[in-house]
PDB file of C-alpha atoms in Angstrom:
ATOM      1  CA  MET J   1     -17.686   6.320   2.615  1.00  0.00           C
ATOM      2  CA  VAL J   2     -18.212   2.605   3.014  1.00  0.00           C
ATOM      3  CA  GLU J   3     -18.510   0.336   6.032  1.00  0.00           C
ATOM      4  CA  ALA J   4     -15.559  -1.950   5.341  1.00  0.00           C
ATOM      5  CA  THR J   5     -12.872  -3.405   7.583  1.00  0.00           C
ATOM      6  CA  LEU J   6      -9.202  -4.125   6.922  1.00  0.00           C
ATOM      7  CA  THR J   7      -7.335  -7.195   8.175  1.00  0.00           C
ATOM      8  CA  PRO J   8      -3.576  -7.081   7.513  1.00  0.00           C
ATOM      9  CA  ILE J   9      -1.858 -10.459   7.177  1.00  0.00           C
ATOM     10  CA  GLN J  10       1.914 -10.574   7.561  1.00  0.00           C
ATOM     11  CA  ARG J  11       3.518 -12.968   5.071  1.00  0.00           C
ATOM     12  CA  GLY J  12       7.072 -13.112   6.358  1.00  0.00           C
ATOM     13  CA  THR J  13      10.059 -10.793   6.204  1.00  0.00           C
ATOM     14  CA  ILE J  14      12.439  -9.639   3.474  1.00  0.00           C
ATOM     15  CA  THR J  15      16.047  -8.781   4.357  1.00  0.00           C
ATOM     16  CA  ALA J  16      17.957  -6.607   1.884  1.00  0.00           C
ATOM     17  CA  ASP J  17      20.854  -4.160   1.640  1.00  0.00           C
ATOM     18  CA  VAL J  18      19.715  -0.674   2.638  1.00  0.00           C
ATOM     19  CA  ASN J  19      21.001   0.641  -0.711  1.00  0.00           C
ATOM     20  CA  ASN J  20      18.226  -1.298  -2.441  1.00  0.00           C
ATOM     21  CA  LEU J  21      15.579   0.531  -0.443  1.00  0.00           C
ATOM     22  CA  LEU J  22      17.205   3.974  -0.204  1.00  0.00           C
ATOM     23  CA  GLU J  23      19.283   5.213  -3.117  1.00  0.00           C
ATOM     24  CA  GLY J  24      22.892   5.857  -2.117  1.00  0.00           C
ATOM     25  CA  ALA J  25      22.268   5.250   1.589  1.00  0.00           C
ATOM     26  CA  ARG J  26      25.740   3.776   2.259  1.00  0.00           C
ATOM     27  CA  LEU J  27      28.067   5.190  -0.402  1.00  0.00           C
ATOM     28  CA  GLY J  28      31.802   4.930  -0.007  1.00  0.00           C
ATOM     29  CA  THR J  29      33.858   8.092   0.418  1.00  0.00           C
ATOM     30  CA  ALA J  30      37.556   8.941   0.440  1.00  0.00           C
ATOM     31  CA  ASP J  31      37.461   8.837   4.240  1.00  0.00           C
ATOM     32  CA  ASP J  32      35.376   5.668   4.350  1.00  0.00           C
ATOM     33  CA  PRO J  33      35.964   3.768   1.084  1.00  0.00           C
ATOM     34  CA  ASN J  34      34.407   0.521   2.341  1.00  0.00           C
ATOM     35  CA  PRO J  35      31.354   1.392   4.453  1.00  0.00           C
ATOM     36  CA  GLU J  36      29.883  -1.389   6.527  1.00  0.00           C
ATOM     37  CA  THR J  37      26.968  -3.158   4.898  1.00  0.00           C
ATOM     38  CA  GLU J  38      23.612  -2.397   6.497  1.00  0.00           C
ATOM     39  CA  LEU J  39      20.820  -4.953   6.123  1.00  0.00           C
ATOM     40  CA  ILE J  40      17.213  -3.920   6.646  1.00  0.00           C
ATOM     41  CA  GLU J  41      14.363  -6.264   7.598  1.00  0.00           C
ATOM     42  CA  GLU J  42      10.868  -5.289   6.505  1.00  0.00           C
ATOM     43  CA  PRO J  43       7.579  -7.205   6.333  1.00  0.00           C
ATOM     44  CA  VAL J  44       5.704  -8.590   3.373  1.00  0.00           C
ATOM     45  CA  TYR J  45       1.984  -8.302   4.006  1.00  0.00           C
ATOM     46  CA  ASN J  46      -1.392  -8.660   2.355  1.00  0.00           C
ATOM     47  CA  VAL J  47      -4.713  -7.145   3.399  1.00  0.00           C
ATOM     48  CA  VAL J  48      -8.198  -8.644   3.460  1.00  0.00           C
ATOM     49  CA  ILE J  49     -10.863  -5.998   2.860  1.00  0.00           C
ATOM     50  CA  ASP J  50     -14.276  -7.076   4.137  1.00  0.00           C
ATOM     51  CA  HIS J  51     -16.514  -4.980   1.911  1.00  0.00           C
ATOM     52  CA  PRO J  52     -20.305  -5.011   1.470  1.00  0.00           C
ATOM     53  CA  GLU J  53     -19.798  -6.133  -2.144  1.00  0.00           C
ATOM     54  CA  GLY J  54     -17.486  -9.017  -1.279  1.00  0.00           C
ATOM     55  CA  THR J  55     -14.260 -10.078   0.388  1.00  0.00           C
ATOM     56  CA  ILE J  56     -11.250  -8.538  -1.355  1.00  0.00           C
ATOM     57  CA  LEU J  57      -7.618  -9.656  -1.052  1.00  0.00           C
ATOM     58  CA  TRP J  58      -4.977  -6.965  -1.623  1.00  0.00           C
ATOM     59  CA  ASP J  59      -1.881  -8.646  -3.099  1.00  0.00           C
ATOM     60  CA  THR J  60      -0.930 -12.304  -2.686  1.00  0.00           C
ATOM     61  CA  GLY J  61       2.669 -12.202  -1.415  1.00  0.00           C
ATOM     62  CA  SER J  62       5.569 -14.472  -2.315  1.00  0.00           C
ATOM     63  CA  HIS J  63       5.392 -18.041  -3.530  1.00  0.00           C
ATOM     64  CA  PRO J  64       5.909 -20.459  -0.598  1.00  0.00           C
ATOM     65  CA  ASP J  65       8.806 -22.099  -2.478  1.00  0.00           C
ATOM     66  CA  ALA J  66      10.694 -18.831  -3.005  1.00  0.00           C
ATOM     67  CA  ASP J  67      13.567 -20.243  -0.938  1.00  0.00           C
ATOM     68  CA  ALA J  68      13.494 -23.615  -2.697  1.00  0.00           C
ATOM     69  CA  GLY J  69      14.104 -22.690  -6.313  1.00  0.00           C
ATOM     70  CA  HIS J  70      11.003 -20.741  -7.303  1.00  0.00           C
ATOM     71  CA  TRP J  71      13.024 -17.528  -7.051  1.00  0.00           C
ATOM     72  CA  PRO J  72      16.357 -17.347  -8.894  1.00  0.00           C
ATOM     73  CA  ASP J  73      19.251 -17.859  -6.477  1.00  0.00           C
ATOM     74  CA  ASP J  74      20.711 -14.395  -7.009  1.00  0.00           C
ATOM     75  CA  LEU J  75      17.400 -12.662  -6.333  1.00  0.00           C
ATOM     76  CA  TYR J  76      16.779 -14.703  -3.210  1.00  0.00           C
ATOM     77  CA  ALA J  77      20.277 -13.880  -1.958  1.00  0.00           C
ATOM     78  CA  ALA J  78      19.647 -10.153  -2.503  1.00  0.00           C
ATOM     79  CA  PHE J  79      16.129 -10.175  -1.021  1.00  0.00           C
ATOM     80  CA  GLU J  80      16.060 -13.073   1.422  1.00  0.00           C
ATOM     81  CA  HIS J  81      12.473 -13.897   2.346  1.00  0.00           C
ATOM     82  CA  THR J  82      12.023 -15.759   5.621  1.00  0.00           C
ATOM     83  CA  GLY J  83       8.783 -16.898   7.237  1.00  0.00           C
ATOM     84  CA  LEU J  84       7.452 -18.250   3.948  1.00  0.00           C
ATOM     85  CA  ARG J  85       4.142 -20.090   4.139  1.00  0.00           C
ATOM     86  CA  PRO J  86       1.410 -20.959   1.643  1.00  0.00           C
ATOM     87  CA  LEU J  87      -1.179 -18.233   1.194  1.00  0.00           C
ATOM     88  CA  GLU J  88      -3.855 -20.695   2.275  1.00  0.00           C
ATOM     89  CA  ASP J  89      -2.209 -21.171   5.698  1.00  0.00           C
ATOM     90  CA  ASP J  90      -1.791 -17.455   6.397  1.00  0.00           C
ATOM     91  CA  LEU J  91      -5.387 -16.766   5.357  1.00  0.00           C
ATOM     92  CA  ASP J  92      -6.564 -19.606   7.590  1.00  0.00           C
ATOM     93  CA  ASP J  93      -4.744 -18.157  10.615  1.00  0.00           C
ATOM     94  CA  ALA J  94      -6.578 -14.871   9.974  1.00  0.00           C
ATOM     95  CA  GLY J  95      -9.943 -16.644   9.808  1.00  0.00           C
ATOM     96  CA  TYR J  96     -10.383 -16.860   6.040  1.00  0.00           C
ATOM     97  CA  ASP J  97     -10.398 -19.556   3.388  1.00  0.00           C
ATOM     98  CA  VAL J  98      -9.200 -19.040  -0.175  1.00  0.00           C
ATOM     99  CA  GLY J  99     -12.779 -19.776  -1.198  1.00  0.00           C
ATOM    100  CA  ASP J 100     -13.933 -16.787   0.857  1.00  0.00           C
ATOM    101  CA  ILE J 101     -12.012 -14.396  -1.409  1.00  0.00           C
ATOM    102  CA  ASP J 102     -14.327 -12.869  -4.015  1.00  0.00           C
ATOM    103  CA  TYR J 103     -11.810 -10.508  -5.642  1.00  0.00           C
ATOM    104  CA  VAL J 104      -8.027 -10.031  -5.733  1.00  0.00           C
ATOM    105  CA  ILE J 105      -6.233  -6.725  -6.300  1.00  0.00           C
ATOM    106  CA  GLN J 106      -2.669  -7.040  -7.569  1.00  0.00           C
ATOM    107  CA  THR J 107      -0.801  -3.802  -6.963  1.00  0.00           C
ATOM    108  CA  HIS J 108       1.827  -5.145  -9.358  1.00  0.00           C
ATOM    109  CA  LEU J 109       3.250  -8.499 -10.404  1.00  0.00           C
ATOM    110  CA  HIS J 110       6.722  -8.554  -8.864  1.00  0.00           C
ATOM    111  CA  LEU J 111       7.720 -11.871  -7.305  1.00  0.00           C
ATOM    112  CA  ASP J 112       7.058 -10.767  -3.687  1.00  0.00           C
ATOM    113  CA  HIS J 113       3.519  -9.608  -4.540  1.00  0.00           C
ATOM    114  CA  ALA J 114       2.155 -12.086  -7.089  1.00  0.00           C
ATOM    115  CA  GLY J 115       3.511 -15.393  -5.819  1.00  0.00           C
ATOM    116  CA  GLY J 116       0.238 -16.466  -4.239  1.00  0.00           C
ATOM    117  CA  LEU J 117      -1.777 -16.267  -7.466  1.00  0.00           C
ATOM    118  CA  TYR J 118      -1.404 -20.039  -7.825  1.00  0.00           C
ATOM    119  CA  ALA J 119      -4.201 -20.332  -5.235  1.00  0.00           C
ATOM    120  CA  PHE J 120      -6.674 -18.788  -7.694  1.00  0.00           C
ATOM    121  CA  GLU J 121      -5.685 -20.735 -10.802  1.00  0.00           C
ATOM    122  CA  GLY J 122      -8.676 -22.296 -12.527  1.00  0.00           C
ATOM    123  CA  THR J 123     -11.168 -20.302 -10.467  1.00  0.00           C
ATOM    124  CA  GLU J 124     -13.496 -17.496 -11.530  1.00  0.00           C
ATOM    125  CA  THR J 125     -12.099 -15.081  -8.933  1.00  0.00           C
ATOM    126  CA  PRO J 126     -11.467 -11.745 -10.705  1.00  0.00           C
ATOM    127  CA  ILE J 127      -7.817 -10.602 -10.455  1.00  0.00           C
ATOM    128  CA  TYR J 128      -7.561  -6.822 -10.854  1.00  0.00           C
ATOM    129  CA  VAL J 129      -4.334  -5.601 -12.452  1.00  0.00           C
ATOM    130  CA  HIS J 130      -3.389  -2.587 -14.537  1.00  0.00           C
ATOM    131  CA  GLU J 131      -3.046  -3.120 -18.289  1.00  0.00           C
ATOM    132  CA  ARG J 132       0.466  -1.662 -18.353  1.00  0.00           C
ATOM    133  CA  GLU J 133       1.551  -3.934 -15.500  1.00  0.00           C
ATOM    134  CA  LEU J 134       0.358  -7.124 -17.141  1.00  0.00           C
ATOM    135  CA  LYS J 135       2.017  -6.217 -20.439  1.00  0.00           C
ATOM    136  CA  HIS J 136       5.325  -5.292 -18.782  1.00  0.00           C
ATOM    137  CA  ALA J 137       5.276  -8.430 -16.640  1.00  0.00           C
ATOM    138  CA  TYR J 138       4.917 -10.704 -19.666  1.00  0.00           C
ATOM    139  CA  TYR J 139       7.489  -8.696 -21.624  1.00  0.00           C
ATOM    140  CA  SER J 140       9.939  -9.024 -18.743  1.00  0.00           C
ATOM    141  CA  ALA J 141       9.339 -12.698 -17.992  1.00  0.00           C
ATOM    142  CA  LYS J 142       9.206 -13.902 -21.596  1.00  0.00           C
ATOM    143  CA  THR J 143      12.141 -11.963 -23.075  1.00  0.00           C
ATOM    144  CA  ASP J 144      15.631 -11.020 -21.974  1.00  0.00           C
ATOM    145  CA  GLN J 145      14.540  -7.385 -21.545  1.00  0.00           C
ATOM    146  CA  GLY J 146      12.559  -5.575 -18.856  1.00  0.00           C
ATOM    147  CA  ASP J 147      12.698  -6.350 -15.141  1.00  0.00           C
ATOM    148  CA  VAL J 148      14.150  -9.501 -13.565  1.00  0.00           C
ATOM    149  CA  ALA J 149      11.684  -9.332 -10.641  1.00  0.00           C
ATOM    150  CA  TYR J 150       8.860 -10.793 -12.740  1.00  0.00           C
ATOM    151  CA  LEU J 151       8.562 -14.581 -12.768  1.00  0.00           C
ATOM    152  CA  ALA J 152       6.295 -16.220 -15.331  1.00  0.00           C
ATOM    153  CA  GLY J 153       5.571 -18.997 -12.837  1.00  0.00           C
ATOM    154  CA  ASP J 154       3.739 -16.490 -10.642  1.00  0.00           C
ATOM    155  CA  PHE J 155       1.242 -15.068 -13.138  1.00  0.00           C
ATOM    156  CA  ASP J 156       1.378 -17.060 -16.395  1.00  0.00           C
ATOM    157  CA  ARG J 157      -1.533 -19.170 -15.221  1.00  0.00           C
ATOM    158  CA  ASP J 158      -5.217 -19.816 -15.860  1.00  0.00           C
ATOM    159  CA  LEU J 159      -6.441 -16.679 -14.068  1.00  0.00           C
ATOM    160  CA  GLU J 160      -9.521 -14.508 -14.471  1.00  0.00           C
ATOM    161  CA  TRP J 161      -7.832 -11.167 -15.199  1.00  0.00           C
ATOM    162  CA  GLU J 162      -9.876  -8.002 -14.698  1.00  0.00           C
ATOM    163  CA  ILE J 163      -7.930  -5.293 -16.492  1.00  0.00           C
ATOM    164  CA  VAL J 164      -7.734  -1.714 -15.206  1.00  0.00           C
ATOM    165  CA  HIS J 165      -7.021   0.621 -18.135  1.00  0.00           C
ATOM    166  CA  GLY J 166      -7.095   4.190 -16.851  1.00  0.00           C
ATOM    167  CA  ASP J 167      -5.367   6.398 -14.300  1.00  0.00           C
ATOM    168  CA  ARG J 168      -8.326   6.402 -11.903  1.00  0.00           C
ATOM    169  CA  GLU J 169     -11.133   3.887 -11.742  1.00  0.00           C
ATOM    170  CA  TYR J 170     -13.793   2.797  -9.254  1.00  0.00           C
ATOM    171  CA  ALA J 171     -14.446  -0.908  -8.897  1.00  0.00           C
ATOM    172  CA  PHE J 172     -16.419  -0.959  -5.628  1.00  0.00           C
ATOM    173  CA  GLU J 173     -18.165   1.596  -3.464  1.00  0.00           C
ATOM    174  CA  GLY J 174     -15.550   3.633  -1.615  1.00  0.00           C
ATOM    175  CA  VAL J 175     -12.679   1.834  -3.380  1.00  0.00           C
ATOM    176  CA  GLU J 176     -10.736   3.706  -6.069  1.00  0.00           C
ATOM    177  CA  PHE J 177      -7.812   2.406  -8.105  1.00  0.00           C
ATOM    178  CA  VAL J 178      -5.126   4.999  -8.882  1.00  0.00           C
ATOM    179  CA  HIS J 179      -2.315   4.401 -11.354  1.00  0.00           C
ATOM    180  CA  LEU J 180       1.049   5.146  -9.691  1.00  0.00           C
ATOM    181  CA  PRO J 181       3.791   4.377 -12.217  1.00  0.00           C
ATOM    182  CA  GLY J 182       7.385   4.590 -11.079  1.00  0.00           C
ATOM    183  CA  HIS J 183       8.368   1.439  -9.226  1.00  0.00           C
ATOM    184  CA  THR J 184       6.785  -0.426 -12.142  1.00  0.00           C
ATOM    185  CA  PRO J 185       4.865   0.853 -15.181  1.00  0.00           C
ATOM    186  CA  GLY J 186       1.494  -0.302 -13.885  1.00  0.00           C
ATOM    187  CA  LEU J 187       1.567  -0.014 -10.089  1.00  0.00           C
ATOM    188  CA  LEU J 188      -1.950   0.287  -8.639  1.00  0.00           C
ATOM    189  CA  GLY J 189      -2.644   2.237  -5.483  1.00  0.00           C
ATOM    190  CA  VAL J 190      -5.932   1.680  -3.663  1.00  0.00           C
ATOM    191  CA  VAL J 191      -7.793   4.599  -2.087  1.00  0.00           C
ATOM    192  CA  LEU J 192     -10.328   3.501   0.532  1.00  0.00           C
ATOM    193  CA  GLU J 193     -13.005   5.824   1.918  1.00  0.00           C
ATOM    194  CA  LEU J 194     -13.894   4.112   5.201  1.00  0.00           C
ATOM    195  CA  GLU J 195     -16.628   5.018   7.662  1.00  0.00           C
ATOM    196  CA  SER J 196     -14.386   4.046  10.580  1.00  0.00           C
ATOM    197  CA  ALA J 197     -11.020   5.458   9.519  1.00  0.00           C
ATOM    198  CA  GLY J 198     -11.574   8.075   6.833  1.00  0.00           C
ATOM    199  CA  THR J 199      -9.360   7.983   3.742  1.00  0.00           C
ATOM    200  CA  VAL J 200      -6.736   5.234   3.704  1.00  0.00           C
ATOM    201  CA  VAL J 201      -4.339   4.847   0.781  1.00  0.00           C
ATOM    202  CA  LEU J 202      -2.638   1.492   0.249  1.00  0.00           C
ATOM    203  CA  ALA J 203       0.273   2.879  -1.742  1.00  0.00           C
ATOM    204  CA  GLY J 204       2.048  -0.427  -2.222  1.00  0.00           C
ATOM    205  CA  ASP J 205       5.607  -0.179  -3.477  1.00  0.00           C
ATOM    206  CA  GLN J 206       5.240   3.396  -4.638  1.00  0.00           C
ATOM    207  CA  ALA J 207       7.043   3.715  -1.300  1.00  0.00           C
ATOM    208  CA  TYR J 208       8.811   0.594  -0.053  1.00  0.00           C
ATOM    209  CA  VAL J 209       9.513   2.196   3.343  1.00  0.00           C
ATOM    210  CA  ARG J 210       8.388   5.397   5.039  1.00  0.00           C
ATOM    211  CA  ALA J 211      11.555   7.312   4.080  1.00  0.00           C
ATOM    212  CA  ASN J 212      10.689   6.864   0.396  1.00  0.00           C
ATOM    213  CA  TYR J 213       7.428   8.695   1.005  1.00  0.00           C
ATOM    214  CA  HIS J 214       7.986  11.093   3.904  1.00  0.00           C
ATOM    215  CA  ASP J 215      11.563  12.090   3.008  1.00  0.00           C
ATOM    216  CA  GLU J 216      11.055  11.688  -0.745  1.00  0.00           C
ATOM    217  CA  HIS J 217      14.155   9.474  -0.813  1.00  0.00           C
ATOM    218  CA  PRO J 218      14.025   7.340  -3.972  1.00  0.00           C
ATOM    219  CA  MET J 219      14.486   3.600  -3.941  1.00  0.00           C
ATOM    220  CA  GLY J 220      17.779   2.311  -5.321  1.00  0.00           C
ATOM    221  CA  GLY J 221      19.167  -0.970  -6.581  1.00  0.00           C
ATOM    222  CA  GLY J 222      17.102  -0.991  -9.754  1.00  0.00           C
ATOM    223  CA  LEU J 223      13.804  -0.799  -7.825  1.00  0.00           C
ATOM    224  CA  LEU J 224      12.612   2.139  -9.921  1.00  0.00           C
ATOM    225  CA  TRP J 225      11.412   1.572 -13.477  1.00  0.00           C
ATOM    226  CA  SER J 226      11.273   5.367 -13.917  1.00  0.00           C
ATOM    227  CA  LYS J 227      12.391   7.973 -11.376  1.00  0.00           C
ATOM    228  CA  ARG J 228      10.521  10.729 -13.230  1.00  0.00           C
ATOM    229  CA  HIS J 229       7.244   8.809 -13.101  1.00  0.00           C
ATOM    230  CA  TRP J 230       7.921   7.900  -9.462  1.00  0.00           C
ATOM    231  CA  LEU J 231       8.286  11.570  -8.518  1.00  0.00           C
ATOM    232  CA  GLU J 232       5.078  12.452 -10.358  1.00  0.00           C
ATOM    233  CA  SER J 233       3.204   9.673  -8.545  1.00  0.00           C
ATOM    234  CA  LEU J 234       4.695  10.842  -5.234  1.00  0.00           C
ATOM    235  CA  ARG J 235       3.404  14.375  -5.838  1.00  0.00           C
ATOM    236  CA  PHE J 236      -0.038  12.969  -6.653  1.00  0.00           C
ATOM    237  CA  LEU J 237      -0.110  10.962  -3.410  1.00  0.00           C
ATOM    238  CA  LYS J 238       1.056  13.873  -1.265  1.00  0.00           C
ATOM    239  CA  ASP J 239      -1.634  16.099  -2.760  1.00  0.00           C
ATOM    240  CA  LEU J 240      -4.213  13.397  -2.070  1.00  0.00           C
ATOM    241  CA  GLU J 241      -2.967  13.089   1.526  1.00  0.00           C
ATOM    242  CA  ARG J 242      -3.255  16.862   2.027  1.00  0.00           C
ATOM    243  CA  ARG J 243      -6.689  17.275   0.451  1.00  0.00           C
ATOM    244  CA  ARG J 244      -8.348  14.296   2.142  1.00  0.00           C
ATOM    245  CA  ASP J 245      -6.289  14.071   5.348  1.00  0.00           C
ATOM    246  CA  ALA J 246      -5.470  10.556   4.183  1.00  0.00           C
ATOM    247  CA  ALA J 247      -3.434   7.868   5.932  1.00  0.00           C
ATOM    248  CA  VAL J 248      -0.887   6.713   3.330  1.00  0.00           C
ATOM    249  CA  ILE J 249       0.441   3.201   3.985  1.00  0.00           C
ATOM    250  CA  CYS J 250       3.765   2.144   2.457  1.00  0.00           C
ATOM    251  CA  GLY J 251       4.352  -1.252   0.890  1.00  0.00           C
ATOM    252  CA  HIS J 252       6.874  -2.864   3.267  1.00  0.00           C
ATOM    253  CA  ASP J 253       7.265  -0.513   6.215  1.00  0.00           C
ATOM    254  CA  GLY J 254       6.938  -2.254   9.602  1.00  0.00           C
ATOM    255  CA  GLU J 255       5.625   0.831  11.400  1.00  0.00           C
ATOM    256  CA  ASP J 256       3.069   1.398   8.645  1.00  0.00           C
ATOM    257  CA  LEU J 257       1.921  -2.200   9.004  1.00  0.00           C
ATOM    258  CA  GLU J 258       1.322  -1.575  12.720  1.00  0.00           C
ATOM    259  CA  ARG J 259      -0.493   1.641  11.844  1.00  0.00           C
ATOM    260  CA  LEU J 260      -2.706  -0.281   9.449  1.00  0.00           C
ATOM    261  CA  ARG J 261      -3.556  -2.779  12.165  1.00  0.00           C
ATOM    262  CA  SER J 262      -4.800   0.055  14.386  1.00  0.00           C
ATOM    263  CA  LEU J 263      -7.143   1.627  11.810  1.00  0.00           C
TER     264      LEU J 263
END
């Protein structure tokens, strides 16, 4: 256990078709061949971890120009991100400066999670990322294969990468990285053993919303790199939750964000 505190920072809101978040949520039928579109609004958020070994930033959110050409038009139309602000401004409102951040943890490098890395370009701030994530991100952004949600302009920068290679790895006291492939090949979950709140798991986009985790309802719309790996990672997380009575926090769920604020 470690005496560390968590400060969630909301970074705006993404609006998307429910079928992107929940596979087959609004399928047409013979009786209802054209079901009404359902749009879901969920938050983008980062977390500052005040730890005895330094101040850690979990994820960096979307680039502030996502709505002004940084994101491809079709991706922005499918995942409209409102409330965009520079990372520096949102950190400032929470009482932090970019210079206060000693370490960054990137759960993965999709455009709504890695867009704030520009703020650390040319610095010596270590950026933790899984080896498989970094490789897949470059493969996707630099070729016509892979995943369209990786933008080279987010991560192809002068950054101090700190590569995580294994399935489980400790970087700080009471902070464990766990490899949770499924949404992407190199998704990193963060398991925190906190004096004040017990075990807290920042699961990131292993579960976009609570239904992905609690109901085991897969994400749709191409949001899964591998459904088989996703199910294996889900089983791992549920076993961890049971054994440690852990609070598992999903990547974009509004109620989970409020839960995180109360820990």
